[in-house]
Coordinates of C-alpha atoms in Angstrom, one line a residue:
X227 CA 71.3 73.0 159.2
X228 CA 75.0 73.1 159.8
X229 CA 77.5 70.5 158.7
X230 CA 77.8 68.9 162.1
X231 CA 74.0 68.2 162.2
X232 CA 73.7 67.1 158.6
X233 CA 76.4 64.3 159.0
X234 CA 74.7 62.3 161.7
X235 CA 71.3 62.8 160.1
X236 CA 72.5 61.6 156.8
X237 CA 74.0 58.5 158.3
X238 CA 70.8 57.8 160.3
X239 CA 68.8 58.2 157.1
X240 CA 71.1 55.8 155.2
X241 CA 71.0 53.3 158.0
X242 CA 67.2 53.4 158.0
X243 CA 67.2 53.0 154.2
X244 CA 69.5 49.9 154.4
X245 CA 67.3 48.3 157.1
X246 CA 64.1 49.0 155.0
X247 CA 65.7 47.4 151.9
X248 CA 66.9 44.5 154.1
X249 CA 63.3 43.9 155.4
X250 CA 61.9 44.0 151.9
X251 CA 64.5 41.5 150.6
X252 CA 64.1 39.2 153.5
X253 CA 60.3 39.4 153.2
X254 CA 60.5 38.5 149.5
X255 CA 62.7 35.5 150.2
X256 CA 60.4 34.3 153.0
X257 CA 57.3 34.8 150.8
X258 CA 58.7 32.7 147.9
X259 CA 60.5 30.2 150.1
X260 CA 59.8 26.5 149.5
X261 CA 57.3 27.5 146.7
X262 CA 57.7 25.5 143.5
X263 CA 55.2 27.6 141.5
X264 CA 53.3 30.9 141.9
X265 CA 54.0 34.6 142.0
X266 CA 53.1 37.5 144.3
X267 CA 52.2 41.1 143.7
X268 CA 54.1 44.1 145.0
X269 CA 51.3 44.5 147.5
X270 CA 51.7 41.0 148.9
X271 CA 55.5 41.4 149.1
X272 CA 55.0 44.7 150.9
X273 CA 52.6 43.1 153.4
X274 CA 55.1 40.3 154.1
X275 CA 57.9 42.8 154.6
X276 CA 55.7 45.0 156.9
X277 CA 56.0 48.1 154.7
X278 CA 53.8 50.0 152.2
X279 CA 53.9 49.3 148.4
X280 CA 55.1 52.9 147.9
X281 CA 58.1 52.1 150.1
X282 CA 59.1 49.2 147.8
X283 CA 58.8 51.5 144.8
X284 CA 60.8 54.2 146.4
X285 CA 63.6 51.8 147.4
X286 CA 63.7 49.5 144.3
X287 CA 61.6 51.1 141.6
X288 CA 60.2 48.0 140.0
X289 CA 59.1 44.5 141.0
X290 CA 61.9 43.0 138.9
X291 CA 64.5 44.9 140.9
X292 CA 63.0 43.5 144.2
X293 CA 63.0 40.0 142.9
X294 CA 66.5 40.3 141.3
X295 CA 68.0 41.6 144.5
X296 CA 66.4 38.8 146.5
X297 CA 67.6 36.2 144.0
X298 CA 71.1 37.7 144.1
X299 CA 71.1 37.4 147.8
X300 CA 70.5 33.6 147.5
X301 CA 73.3 33.2 145.0
X302 CA 75.8 35.3 147.0
X303 CA 77.4 32.3 148.9
X304 CA 78.2 30.8 145.5
X305 CA 79.4 33.9 143.7
X306 CA 81.0 36.2 146.2
X307 CA 83.9 33.8 147.2
X308 CA 84.9 33.8 143.5
X309 CA 84.6 37.5 142.9
X310 CA 86.4 38.3 146.2
X311 CA 89.2 35.9 145.4
X312 CA 89.6 37.3 141.9
X313 CA 89.9 40.8 143.4
X314 CA 92.6 39.9 145.9
X315 CA 94.4 37.5 143.6
X316 CA 93.7 34.3 145.6
X317 CA 91.3 32.7 143.2
X318 CA 93.2 30.1 141.3
X319 CA 91.1 26.9 140.7
X320 CA 93.1 23.7 140.2
X321 CA 91.0 22.6 137.3
X322 CA 89.2 25.3 135.3
X323 CA 86.8 22.9 133.6
X324 CA 85.8 21.3 137.0
X325 CA 85.4 24.8 138.4
X326 CA 83.0 25.8 135.6
X327 CA 80.9 22.7 136.1
X328 CA 80.9 23.2 139.8
X329 CA 79.8 26.8 139.5
X330 CA 77.0 26.2 136.9
X331 CA 75.7 23.2 138.8
X332 CA 75.6 25.1 142.1
X333 CA 73.7 28.0 140.4
X334 CA 71.2 25.5 138.8
X335 CA 70.7 23.8 142.2
X336 CA 70.1 27.0 144.1
X337 CA 67.7 28.1 141.4
X338 CA 65.8 24.8 141.6
X339 CA 65.5 25.1 145.3
X340 CA 63.9 28.5 144.8
X341 CA 61.9 27.7 141.7
X342 CA 59.1 30.1 142.2
X343 CA 61.4 33.1 142.9
X344 CA 63.6 32.3 139.9
X345 CA 60.7 32.0 137.5
X346 CA 58.9 35.0 138.8
X347 CA 62.1 37.1 138.5
X348 CA 62.6 36.2 134.9
X349 CA 59.0 36.7 134.1
X350 CA 59.1 40.2 135.7
X351 CA 62.1 40.9 133.6
X352 CA 60.2 40.2 130.4
X353 CA 57.2 42.2 131.6
X354 CA 59.4 45.2 132.2
X355 CA 61.5 45.1 129.1
X356 CA 61.4 43.6 125.6
X357 CA 64.5 45.3 124.1
X358 CA 67.3 43.9 126.2
X359 CA 68.1 47.2 127.9
X360 CA 68.1 45.5 131.3
X361 CA 70.8 43.0 132.1
X362 CA 69.4 39.6 133.1
X363 CA 71.7 37.5 135.3
X364 CA 74.5 40.1 135.7
X365 CA 75.5 38.7 139.1
X366 CA 75.9 35.2 137.6
X367 CA 78.0 36.7 134.8
X368 CA 80.2 38.4 137.4
X369 CA 81.0 35.1 138.9
X370 CA 81.5 33.4 135.6
X371 CA 84.0 36.0 134.4
X372 CA 87.0 35.0 136.7
X373 CA 86.5 31.3 135.8
X374 CA 86.7 31.9 132.1
X375 CA 89.6 34.4 132.4
X376 CA 91.9 31.7 133.8
X377 CA 93.6 28.6 132.2
X378 CA 92.7 26.5 130.4
X379 CA 90.2 29.0 128.9
X380 CA 92.9 31.7 128.7
X381 CA 96.3 30.1 128.1
X382 CA 99.0 31.3 130.5
X383 CA 99.2 34.5 132.5
X384 CA 99.1 38.2 131.7
X385 CA 97.0 38.0 128.5
X386 CA 96.0 41.5 127.4
X387 CA 92.4 42.3 128.2
X388 CA 91.8 43.3 124.6
X389 CA 91.8 39.7 123.5
X390 CA 90.0 38.3 126.5
X391 CA 86.6 36.7 126.6
X392 CA 84.7 40.0 126.5
X393 CA 86.2 40.8 123.1
X394 CA 84.0 40.0 120.1
X395 CA 87.0 39.8 117.8
X396 CA 90.4 38.3 117.7
X397 CA 91.2 34.7 118.8
X398 CA 88.8 31.9 119.1
X399 CA 89.0 32.1 122.9
X400 CA 88.4 35.9 122.6
X401 CA 85.1 35.4 120.9
X402 CA 83.4 34.0 124.0
X403 CA 80.5 36.2 125.2
X404 CA 79.7 36.0 128.9
X405 CA 76.4 37.8 128.7
X406 CA 75.1 35.5 125.9
X407 CA 75.9 32.3 127.8
X408 CA 74.4 33.7 131.0
X409 CA 71.3 34.6 129.1
X410 CA 71.1 31.1 127.7
X411 CA 71.5 29.6 131.2
X412 CA 68.7 31.9 132.5
X413 CA 66.4 30.8 129.7
X414 CA 67.2 27.1 130.4
X415 CA 66.4 27.7 134.1
X416 CA 63.2 29.6 133.2
X417 CA 61.8 26.8 131.0
X418 CA 63.3 23.8 132.8
X419 CA 63.8 24.6 136.5
X420 CA 60.7 22.8 137.6
X421 CA 61.2 19.7 135.5
X422 CA 65.0 19.2 135.0
X423 CA 67.5 18.1 137.5
X424 CA 70.2 20.6 138.2
X425 CA 72.7 18.2 136.7
X426 CA 70.9 18.2 133.4
X427 CA 70.7 22.0 133.3
X428 CA 74.4 22.1 134.2
X429 CA 75.4 19.6 131.6
X430 CA 73.5 21.4 128.9
X431 CA 74.8 24.8 129.8
X432 CA 78.4 23.7 130.3
X433 CA 78.4 21.8 127.0
X434 CA 77.4 25.0 125.2
X435 CA 80.1 27.1 127.0
X436 CA 82.8 24.6 126.5
X437 CA 81.9 24.2 122.8
X438 CA 82.5 27.9 122.4
X439 CA 85.4 28.5 124.8
X440 CA 87.3 25.1 124.8
X441 CA 86.0 22.9 122.0
X442 CA 88.9 20.4 122.5
X443 CA 87.1 19.1 125.6
X444 CA 85.3 15.9 124.7
X445 CA 81.6 16.0 125.7
X446 CA 82.0 12.5 127.2
X447 CA 84.6 14.0 129.6
X448 CA 82.0 16.5 130.8
X449 CA 79.5 13.7 131.5
X450 CA 82.3 11.8 133.4
X451 CA 83.2 14.8 135.6
X452 CA 79.7 15.8 136.6
X453 CA 78.8 13.0 139.1
X454 CA 81.9 13.6 141.1
X455 CA 81.4 17.4 141.2
X456 CA 77.7 17.0 141.9
X457 CA 78.4 14.9 145.0
X458 CA 80.7 17.6 146.4
X459 CA 78.3 20.4 145.7
X460 CA 75.3 18.5 147.1
X461 CA 77.4 18.0 150.3
X462 CA 78.0 21.7 150.5
X463 CA 74.3 22.4 150.2
X464 CA 73.5 19.8 152.9
X465 CA 76.1 21.4 155.3
X466 CA 74.6 24.8 154.7
X467 CA 71.1 23.5 155.4
X468 CA 72.2 21.9 158.7
X469 CA 73.8 25.2 159.8
X470 CA 70.5 27.0 159.2
X471 CA 68.4 24.6 161.3

């Protein structure tokens, strides 16, 4: 096969692969949609997506990866505006504490709306690994990073990355660990998604994060901010739902 023939064939194969993955992810979301409890096998996911189980394994490898990819898709409207803004330099929230609360509450609300998928994904994670070699909630961590890399969490501009939040040494602010707090949030969602209001999950998670990253914030201030932010986020969810109808 010469180079002229291989190029179009490779592009066609890649297009087919993307469409197959898209069908699997969409099928997974549809299968779990509106379910508060329950789980599905790879075979049931494959049937919903209109493919064979082997096709899912070839494209994703494990059930956890299928569920994680579907879950990330649902969270994308919350996370991607932050990460895109951080990349192009336009992400500059007016109030960093408000933004943290908004972000965590929106994540908790989306996870509550998709309870069965959230719980099934985390359960699949534990079924696949017990040594922490896989990263749970890495997409959430990616959105959390820009929030906690800006004032008031990081004072001023141009702070060297060596003393930023990812560092485990140095200043008090530099000791904050994104992955640990994302893990804690995921565990809170896993154990409490079906029973706790998103505002309770957000208040608990944010209080833990603020205690580590910005302990001068009074917990009563967090409780006072949450209702106002909750109203705005709930309105955003309602507008999205209206657009989907």
